[in-house]
CSV table of C-alpha atoms in Angstrom, one decimal:
chain,number,residue,atom,x,y,z
A,29,MET,CA,122.7,-20.2,-20.5
A,30,LEU,CA,123.4,-17.0,-22.4
A,31,THR,CA,126.4,-15.3,-20.9
A,32,MET,CA,129.2,-12.8,-21.7
A,33,LEU,CA,131.7,-14.7,-19.7
A,34,ARG,CA,134.7,-15.6,-21.8
A,35,CYS,CA,134.7,-19.4,-22.2
A,36,TRP,CA,137.4,-22.0,-22.8
A,37,GLN,CA,137.3,-23.2,-26.4
A,38,GLU,CA,138.9,-26.4,-27.7
A,39,ASN,CA,140.7,-25.2,-30.8
A,40,GLU,CA,142.3,-27.9,-32.9
A,41,ALA,CA,142.8,-25.6,-35.9
A,42,VAL,CA,146.0,-26.0,-37.7
A,43,THR,CA,145.7,-22.8,-39.6
A,44,ALA,CA,147.4,-19.7,-38.1
A,45,PHE,CA,145.2,-16.7,-38.5
A,46,GLY,CA,147.8,-14.2,-37.4
A,47,ASP,CA,147.6,-12.3,-34.1
A,48,CYS,CA,146.3,-9.2,-32.5
A,49,ASP,CA,149.1,-7.0,-33.6
A,50,SER,CA,147.1,-6.7,-36.9
A,51,LEU,CA,144.4,-4.9,-35.0
A,52,LEU,CA,146.6,-2.0,-33.9
A,53,PRO,CA,145.8,1.4,-35.6
A,54,ASN,CA,148.2,2.7,-38.2
A,55,GLY,CA,151.4,4.0,-36.9
A,56,TYR,CA,151.6,2.1,-33.6
A,57,THR,CA,154.0,-0.6,-32.4
A,58,GLY,CA,153.3,-2.8,-29.4
A,59,ALA,CA,155.0,-4.7,-26.6
A,60,ARG,CA,153.4,-7.8,-25.1
A,61,PHE,CA,153.0,-8.3,-21.4
A,62,ALA,CA,151.1,-10.8,-19.3
A,63,THR,CA,148.8,-8.2,-17.7
A,64,GLY,CA,147.8,-4.6,-18.3
A,65,ARG,CA,148.9,-3.6,-14.9
A,66,GLY,CA,152.3,-5.0,-15.6
A,67,ALA,CA,152.5,-3.0,-18.8
A,68,LEU,CA,151.4,0.2,-17.0
A,69,ALA,CA,153.9,-0.4,-14.2
A,70,ALA,CA,156.7,-0.7,-16.9
A,71,LEU,CA,155.4,2.6,-18.4
A,72,ILE,CA,155.6,4.3,-15.1
A,73,ASP,CA,159.1,3.1,-14.6
A,74,HIS,CA,160.0,4.6,-17.9
A,75,LEU,CA,158.4,8.0,-17.2
A,76,ALA,CA,160.0,8.2,-13.7
A,77,ALA,CA,163.4,7.6,-15.2
A,78,SER,CA,162.9,10.1,-18.1
A,79,GLU,CA,162.4,13.8,-18.3
A,80,LYS,CA,159.8,13.7,-15.5
A,81,ALA,CA,162.3,12.4,-13.0
A,82,GLY,CA,162.6,14.3,-9.7
A,83,ARG,CA,159.0,15.6,-9.5
A,84,PRO,CA,155.6,13.9,-9.1
A,85,ILE,CA,153.8,12.6,-12.2
A,86,HIS,CA,150.2,14.0,-12.1
A,87,VAL,CA,147.8,11.5,-13.5
A,88,ALA,CA,144.2,12.2,-14.4
A,89,MET,CA,141.7,9.3,-14.7
A,90,PRO,CA,138.0,8.5,-14.0
A,91,ALA,CA,137.1,7.2,-10.5
A,92,TYR,CA,135.1,4.4,-12.3
A,93,ILE,CA,138.0,2.4,-13.7
A,94,ALA,CA,139.5,-1.1,-13.6
A,95,GLU,CA,141.7,-1.7,-10.5
A,96,GLY,CA,144.3,-3.1,-12.9
A,97,VAL,CA,144.6,0.5,-14.4
A,98,TYR,CA,144.3,2.4,-11.1
A,99,ALA,CA,146.6,0.2,-9.0
A,100,PRO,CA,149.9,0.8,-10.8
A,101,PHE,CA,149.6,4.5,-10.5
A,102,ALA,CA,148.1,4.5,-7.0
A,103,ARG,CA,151.0,2.3,-5.7
A,104,SER,CA,153.7,4.2,-7.4
A,105,SER,CA,155.6,6.8,-5.2
A,106,HIS,CA,156.2,8.7,-8.4
A,107,CYS,CA,152.5,9.4,-9.2
A,108,HIS,CA,149.7,11.5,-7.9
A,109,VAL,CA,146.3,10.3,-9.0
A,110,HIS,CA,143.5,12.9,-9.7
A,111,PHE,CA,140.0,11.9,-10.7
A,112,TYR,CA,137.8,13.5,-13.2
A,113,ARG,CA,134.1,13.0,-13.5
A,114,LEU,CA,132.2,11.3,-16.3
A,115,ASN,CA,129.3,12.6,-18.4
A,116,PRO,CA,126.1,10.4,-18.4
A,117,ASP,CA,127.3,8.7,-21.6
A,118,LEU,CA,130.6,7.8,-19.9
A,119,THR,CA,132.6,10.3,-21.9
A,120,PRO,CA,135.1,12.5,-20.0
A,121,ASN,CA,134.1,15.7,-18.2
A,122,THR,CA,136.5,18.0,-20.0
A,123,GLN,CA,136.0,20.9,-17.6
A,124,ASP,CA,137.3,18.7,-14.8
A,125,ILE,CA,140.4,17.8,-17.0
A,126,GLU,CA,140.9,21.5,-17.7
A,127,ASP,CA,140.7,22.3,-14.0
A,128,LEU,CA,143.4,19.7,-13.3
A,129,ARG,CA,145.6,21.1,-15.9
A,130,ASN,CA,145.2,24.6,-14.5
A,131,GLY,CA,145.5,23.4,-10.9
A,132,PRO,CA,147.8,20.6,-9.7
A,133,GLY,CA,149.0,19.9,-13.2
A,134,LEU,CA,148.6,17.2,-15.9
A,135,ASP,CA,151.4,14.9,-17.0
A,136,LEU,CA,149.4,11.8,-18.0
A,137,LEU,CA,145.7,11.6,-19.1
A,138,MET,CA,144.0,8.2,-19.0
A,139,LEU,CA,141.0,7.9,-21.3
A,140,VAL,CA,138.7,4.8,-21.1
A,141,HIS,CA,136.7,3.3,-24.0
A,142,TYR,CA,134.1,1.7,-21.8
A,143,PHE,CA,132.6,-1.5,-23.2
A,144,GLY,CA,134.1,-0.9,-26.5
A,145,GLY,CA,132.6,2.4,-27.3
A,146,ASN,CA,134.4,5.5,-28.5
A,147,CYS,CA,135.3,7.7,-25.6
A,148,SER,CA,134.8,10.9,-27.7
A,149,GLY,CA,138.0,12.3,-26.1
A,150,GLY,CA,138.9,14.8,-28.8
A,151,GLN,CA,138.6,17.8,-26.5
A,152,ALA,CA,140.3,16.1,-23.6
A,153,ARG,CA,143.2,15.1,-26.0
A,154,ARG,CA,143.6,18.7,-27.1
A,155,ILE,CA,143.8,19.9,-23.4
A,156,ALA,CA,146.5,17.3,-22.8
A,157,ARG,CA,148.5,18.2,-25.9
A,158,GLU,CA,148.4,21.9,-25.0
A,159,CYS,CA,150.3,21.1,-21.8
A,160,GLY,CA,152.5,18.4,-23.2
A,161,ALA,CA,150.8,15.6,-21.2
A,162,ILE,CA,150.9,12.0,-22.4
A,163,VAL,CA,147.6,10.4,-23.3
A,164,VAL,CA,147.0,6.7,-22.7
A,165,ASP,CA,143.9,5.1,-24.1
A,166,ASP,CA,142.5,2.2,-22.1
A,167,MET,CA,141.4,-0.1,-25.0
A,168,ALA,CA,140.7,-3.2,-22.8
A,169,HIS,CA,137.1,-3.3,-24.0
A,170,ALA,CA,137.9,-2.1,-27.6
A,171,LEU,CA,140.3,-4.8,-29.0
A,172,PHE,CA,138.4,-4.9,-32.3
A,173,GLY,CA,138.4,-1.1,-32.7
A,174,PHE,CA,135.6,0.9,-34.2
A,175,ALA,CA,133.7,1.1,-37.4
A,176,ASP,CA,136.7,2.3,-39.4
A,177,GLY,CA,139.5,-0.3,-38.9
A,178,ASP,CA,141.9,2.1,-40.6
A,179,ARG,CA,141.2,5.0,-38.4
A,180,GLY,CA,144.4,7.2,-38.2
A,181,GLN,CA,146.6,7.6,-35.2
A,182,GLU,CA,145.4,11.1,-34.5
A,183,GLU,CA,142.2,9.6,-33.1
A,184,PHE,CA,144.1,7.9,-30.3
A,185,GLY,CA,146.7,8.8,-27.7
A,186,ASP,CA,150.4,8.3,-27.3
A,187,PHE,CA,149.9,4.8,-25.8
A,188,LEU,CA,147.1,2.3,-26.2
A,189,LEU,CA,146.5,-0.5,-23.7
A,190,TYR,CA,144.8,-3.7,-24.8
A,191,SER,CA,143.7,-6.7,-22.7
A,192,LEU,CA,143.5,-9.9,-24.7
A,193,ASN,CA,141.7,-12.1,-22.3
A,194,LYS,CA,138.6,-9.9,-22.3
A,195,PHE,CA,138.0,-11.3,-25.8
A,196,LEU,CA,140.2,-14.3,-26.4
A,197,PRO,CA,140.1,-17.6,-24.5
A,198,VAL,CA,143.6,-17.0,-23.1
A,199,PRO,CA,144.7,-16.8,-19.4
A,200,ASP,CA,147.0,-13.8,-20.1
A,201,GLY,CA,148.1,-11.2,-22.6
A,202,ALA,CA,148.2,-7.4,-22.8
A,203,ILE,CA,149.6,-5.1,-25.6
A,204,LEU,CA,150.9,-1.7,-24.7
A,205,ALA,CA,151.2,0.1,-28.1
A,206,CYS,CA,153.0,3.4,-28.6
A,207,ARG,CA,152.6,5.9,-31.4
A,208,SER,CA,155.7,6.1,-33.5
A,209,GLN,CA,155.4,9.9,-34.1
A,210,ARG,CA,155.7,10.4,-30.4
A,211,MET,CA,158.4,7.8,-29.7
A,212,PRO,CA,160.2,6.2,-32.7
A,213,SER,CA,160.9,3.0,-30.7
A,214,MET,CA,159.0,1.2,-28.0
A,215,PRO,CA,160.3,2.6,-24.7
A,216,VAL,CA,159.1,-0.3,-22.5
A,217,THR,CA,159.6,-4.1,-22.6
A,218,PRO,CA,158.4,-6.9,-20.4
A,219,GLU,CA,160.6,-9.1,-18.2
A,220,PRO,CA,161.7,-12.4,-19.7
A,221,SER,CA,159.7,-14.5,-17.2
A,222,GLU,CA,156.1,-15.6,-17.6
A,223,MET,CA,153.2,-15.3,-15.1
A,224,PRO,CA,153.4,-17.9,-12.3
A,225,PRO,CA,152.0,-21.2,-13.5
A,226,GLU,CA,149.5,-21.2,-10.6
A,227,ALA,CA,147.8,-18.0,-11.8
A,228,LEU,CA,147.7,-19.4,-15.4
A,229,ALA,CA,146.1,-22.6,-14.2
A,230,SER,CA,143.5,-20.8,-12.0
A,231,TYR,CA,142.5,-18.7,-15.1
A,232,CYS,CA,142.2,-21.7,-17.3
A,233,ALA,CA,140.0,-23.4,-14.7
A,234,HIS,CA,137.9,-20.2,-14.7
A,235,LEU,CA,137.5,-20.4,-18.5
A,236,ARG,CA,136.6,-24.2,-18.4
A,237,LEU,CA,133.9,-23.5,-15.8
A,238,ASN,CA,132.5,-20.7,-17.9
A,239,ALA,CA,132.2,-23.1,-20.8
A,240,ARG,CA,130.1,-25.3,-18.6
A,241,ILE,CA,127.9,-22.4,-17.7
A,242,LEU,CA,127.3,-21.7,-21.4
A,243,ALA,CA,126.2,-25.3,-22.0
A,244,GLU,CA,124.0,-25.5,-18.8
A,245,CYS,CA,120.2,-25.5,-19.2
A,246,SER,CA,119.4,-25.2,-15.5
A,247,PRO,CA,119.6,-21.6,-14.1
A,248,ALA,CA,120.3,-23.0,-10.5
A,249,ALA,CA,123.1,-25.2,-11.8
A,250,ALA,CA,124.5,-22.3,-13.8
A,251,MET,CA,124.6,-20.0,-10.8
A,252,ALA,CA,126.4,-22.7,-8.8
A,253,LEU,CA,129.0,-23.0,-11.6
A,254,ALA,CA,129.3,-19.2,-11.7
A,255,ARG,CA,130.1,-19.1,-8.0
A,256,GLU,CA,132.8,-21.8,-8.6
A,257,SER,CA,134.1,-19.9,-11.6
A,258,GLY,CA,134.3,-16.7,-9.6
A,259,SER,CA,136.3,-18.5,-6.9
A,260,ALA,CA,138.9,-19.7,-9.6
A,261,TYR,CA,139.1,-16.2,-10.9
A,262,GLU,CA,139.8,-14.8,-7.4
A,263,HIS,CA,142.6,-17.2,-7.0
A,264,TYR,CA,144.1,-15.9,-10.3
A,265,TYR,CA,143.4,-12.3,-9.3
A,266,ALA,CA,145.1,-12.6,-5.9
A,267,GLU,CA,148.2,-13.8,-7.6
A,268,ILE,CA,148.5,-11.0,-10.1
A,269,ASN,CA,147.3,-8.3,-7.6
A,270,SER,CA,150.0,-9.3,-5.0
A,271,GLY,CA,152.5,-7.3,-7.0
A,272,LEU,CA,153.0,-5.6,-10.3
A,273,GLY,CA,154.9,-8.2,-12.2
A,274,ARG,CA,156.2,-6.9,-15.6
A,275,TRP,CA,155.9,-10.6,-17.0
A,276,LYS,CA,155.8,-11.3,-20.6
A,277,GLN,CA,152.8,-12.9,-22.3
A,278,SER,CA,152.9,-16.7,-22.0
A,279,ASP,CA,153.7,-18.8,-25.0
A,280,PHE,CA,150.6,-20.9,-24.2
A,281,SER,CA,148.4,-17.8,-24.7
A,282,ARG,CA,150.2,-16.7,-27.8
A,283,GLN,CA,149.6,-20.1,-29.4
A,284,ILE,CA,145.8,-19.9,-28.8
A,285,GLU,CA,145.8,-16.3,-30.0
A,286,ARG,CA,147.3,-17.3,-33.4
A,287,LYS,CA,144.7,-20.0,-33.9
A,288,SER,CA,141.8,-17.5,-33.2
A,289,ASP,CA,139.9,-16.3,-36.2
A,290,LEU,CA,139.9,-12.7,-35.3
A,291,ALA,CA,137.9,-11.6,-38.4
A,292,ARG,CA,135.1,-14.0,-37.6
A,293,MET,CA,135.0,-13.0,-33.9
A,294,ARG,CA,134.7,-9.3,-34.9
A,295,SER,CA,132.2,-10.0,-37.5
A,296,ASN,CA,129.9,-11.9,-35.2
A,297,ARG,CA,130.1,-9.2,-32.5
A,298,VAL,CA,129.2,-6.5,-35.0
A,299,ARG,CA,126.2,-8.7,-36.1
A,300,ASN,CA,125.1,-9.4,-32.5
A,301,ALA,CA,125.3,-5.7,-31.5
A,302,GLU,CA,123.1,-4.9,-34.5
A,303,ILE,CA,120.6,-7.4,-33.5
A,304,LEU,CA,120.4,-5.9,-30.0
A,305,ARG,CA,120.3,-2.3,-31.3
A,306,LYS,CA,117.3,-3.1,-33.6
A,307,GLY,CA,115.6,-5.6,-31.3
A,308,VAL,CA,115.5,-4.3,-27.8
A,309,SER,CA,112.2,-2.5,-27.1
A,310,THR,CA,111.4,-3.0,-23.5
A,311,PRO,CA,111.0,0.2,-21.5
A,312,ALA,CA,112.6,-1.7,-18.5
A,313,VAL,CA,116.0,-1.0,-19.9
A,314,ARG,CA,117.6,1.9,-21.8
A,315,LEU,CA,120.8,1.3,-23.8
A,316,LEU,CA,123.4,3.7,-22.6
A,317,SER,CA,124.1,4.7,-26.1
A,318,ALA,CA,123.1,3.3,-29.4
A,319,PRO,CA,126.0,1.3,-30.8
A,320,ILE,CA,127.6,2.9,-33.9
A,321,SER,CA,126.9,0.7,-36.9
A,322,GLY,CA,129.9,-1.5,-37.7
A,323,THR,CA,131.4,-1.5,-34.2
A,324,ALA,CA,132.4,-4.7,-32.4
A,325,PRO,CA,131.9,-3.9,-28.7
A,326,PHE,CA,132.8,-5.9,-25.6
A,327,CYS,CA,129.1,-5.8,-24.6
A,328,LEU,CA,126.2,-3.4,-24.7
A,329,PRO,CA,125.7,-1.4,-21.4
A,330,ALA,CA,122.2,-0.4,-20.4
A,331,LEU,CA,120.4,1.1,-17.4
A,332,VAL,CA,117.6,-0.6,-15.6
A,333,THR,CA,114.7,1.9,-15.5
A,334,THR,CA,112.5,0.0,-13.0
A,335,GLY,CA,114.6,0.9,-9.9
A,336,ASP,CA,115.3,-2.8,-9.1
A,337,ARG,CA,118.5,-3.8,-10.9
A,338,ASP,CA,119.1,-6.9,-8.8
A,339,GLY,CA,115.4,-8.1,-9.4
A,340,PHE,CA,115.8,-7.6,-13.1
A,341,VAL,CA,119.1,-9.5,-13.2
A,342,ALA,CA,117.5,-12.4,-11.2
A,343,ALA,CA,114.4,-12.4,-13.5
A,344,ALA,CA,116.7,-12.7,-16.6
A,345,ALA,CA,118.7,-15.5,-15.0
A,346,ALA,CA,115.5,-17.5,-14.4
A,347,GLU,CA,114.9,-17.2,-18.2
A,348,GLY,CA,118.4,-18.4,-19.2
A,349,LEU,CA,120.2,-15.0,-19.5
A,350,LEU,CA,123.1,-14.2,-17.2
A,351,LEU,CA,123.5,-10.4,-17.3
A,352,SER,CA,126.8,-9.0,-15.8
A,353,THR,CA,127.8,-5.8,-14.0
A,354,LEU,CA,131.2,-4.2,-13.3
A,355,VAL,CA,131.1,-2.9,-9.8
A,356,ASP,CA,133.6,-4.9,-7.8
A,357,LYS,CA,137.2,-3.7,-8.4
A,358,TRP,CA,135.9,-0.8,-10.5
A,359,ASP,CA,134.8,1.9,-7.9
A,360,PHE,CA,137.4,4.2,-6.6
A,361,ARG,CA,135.3,7.2,-5.6
A,362,SER,CA,136.2,6.7,-2.0
A,363,ALA,CA,139.9,7.5,-2.8
A,364,ASP,CA,138.8,11.1,-3.8
A,365,ALA,CA,138.6,14.0,-1.4
A,366,GLU,CA,135.0,14.7,-2.5
A,367,PRO,CA,133.4,11.3,-3.3
A,368,GLU,CA,129.9,12.8,-3.3
A,369,ARG,CA,130.6,14.7,-6.5
A,370,PHE,CA,130.5,11.6,-8.6
A,371,GLU,CA,126.7,11.6,-9.2
A,372,VAL,CA,126.9,10.1,-12.7
A,373,GLU,CA,129.1,7.3,-11.5
A,374,ASP,CA,126.9,6.6,-8.5
A,375,ASP,CA,123.8,6.2,-10.8
A,376,PHE,CA,125.6,4.0,-13.3
A,377,LEU,CA,127.0,1.7,-10.6
A,378,ALA,CA,123.6,1.3,-9.1
A,379,ARG,CA,121.6,0.7,-12.3
A,380,HIS,CA,123.8,-0.7,-15.1
A,381,ILE,CA,123.6,-4.1,-16.7
A,382,LEU,CA,125.9,-5.5,-19.4
A,383,ILE,CA,124.3,-7.4,-22.3
A,384,PRO,CA,126.3,-10.0,-24.0
A,385,VAL,CA,127.3,-9.8,-27.7
A,386,ASN,CA,130.0,-12.5,-27.7
A,387,GLU,CA,130.9,-14.1,-30.9
A,388,PHE,CA,130.0,-17.6,-29.7
A,389,ILE,CA,126.3,-16.5,-29.5
A,390,ASP,CA,124.7,-17.4,-32.8
A,391,GLU,CA,121.8,-15.5,-34.4
A,392,ALA,CA,119.1,-17.8,-33.1
A,393,ALA,CA,120.5,-17.4,-29.6
A,394,MET,CA,120.7,-13.7,-29.9
A,395,ALA,CA,117.1,-13.6,-31.0
A,396,ARG,CA,116.2,-15.5,-27.9
A,397,LEU,CA,118.2,-13.1,-25.8
A,398,VAL,CA,116.2,-10.2,-27.2
A,399,THR,CA,112.9,-11.9,-26.6
A,400,ILE,CA,114.0,-12.5,-22.9
A,401,LEU,CA,114.8,-8.9,-22.4
A,402,ASN,CA,111.7,-7.6,-24.1
A,403,GLY,CA,109.6,-10.0,-21.9
A,404,LEU,CA,111.0,-8.5,-18.6
A,405,SER,CA,109.5,-5.6,-16.8
C-alpha cells in the first residue's frame, strides 16, 4: 500500500551521516527535546521568568494547529491564547494579527509552515517586530527547509521548532532552535531524563505496524493494520499528553538519526513532489498550492472538489493508496469566542487530503500513485 505513514526501517548502516543540526538555517543554535510540546513548555517557563514576568503573555496562533503546539500555551497560567484566521492558501491573515497587536496585545506570534510549505509570513513578522513580540516558526512539517538551503535567518523567527519523528523513523526528537542575533546563547534546555520507556515502546510498535502496511497488498488487511497502528499511537500519545515533560531526546532516537541519509531523504522527497506537481491532472482534486520547485515537503495537501472527501479516500484505498487527513487533535476553533468566523478552516477541514511524497516511495510507485489519483472522480 502507498502511504505517508512514517515506517520502521531496519538500518544496519555503519556510516554516520551526521544529524539534523546540519539542517538548521544559518545563525541558529538548537536544544534537543523528546517532544515539541516539552520544548515549548520550557520556552514558556523561560519567558514567564524573564522580562514578561508579572503580566500575561499574549500569544497569537491559528485555530487549525497541532495540539502539541496549542496545549503548552493553553495549559499555562502565564499565557492568553488568541486565534488568527488563515487565508485559503493557509498563510496567516495579517489583518487579524494587526488587530490583536492593537487590541489585547501581542507578545508571541506562532507561524505554521503547513505540510512543509513556506508560510509567507513576512508581513506578520514585521507586525510582530514593530511591537517587540517573539516569533516562533512551527517547522514540524518543514524539517528539510525550502528550495534555498542557505536561506538567511531574516526569513524566519526568533525560535524554530522541528519535530523529527514526522520525517525520521524515530520514536522521539524535537529541536528548538533560537536565533543567535536575538539571544546569544540558547535560553532553554531539556531535563536530563528521557521519555518514559512505555511511550517509546508504543511509538516503535506504531512504526513497525506502519511498515507492515507499506508491504501489504490487500486494502482490507492494510486498513486492519492501520487501526492497530492507530491504537499503538494513541497509547504513546496518552503518555506524552498527560503532562508536559521537558524530557531530552532519547539516545535510541539519536543513534537512528545519525544513521539516516538526510541528503537522500530530501532528494527523494523533492523528486516525488515534482512528479505529483507535473502528473496530477484529475479535476476531482485541486492541489492547495503548487509546490515550489526544489522543496522537500512533508506531503502535498489538496482539496477534494467532488464534495465527498470520505468517498474519495475510500476509493483511493481500494486501489492501494492510503490518503491521510489532519483533523483529530488539530481543530481548536471551539476554543474561540466566535468559532463561526473560521470559514477557511472549516472548508479545509471538510475537504482536504494529504498526498504522500515520502522518500521510501520510489519513482515507479509514485507513477502508480499519480495514475490512481487521475483515475478517481
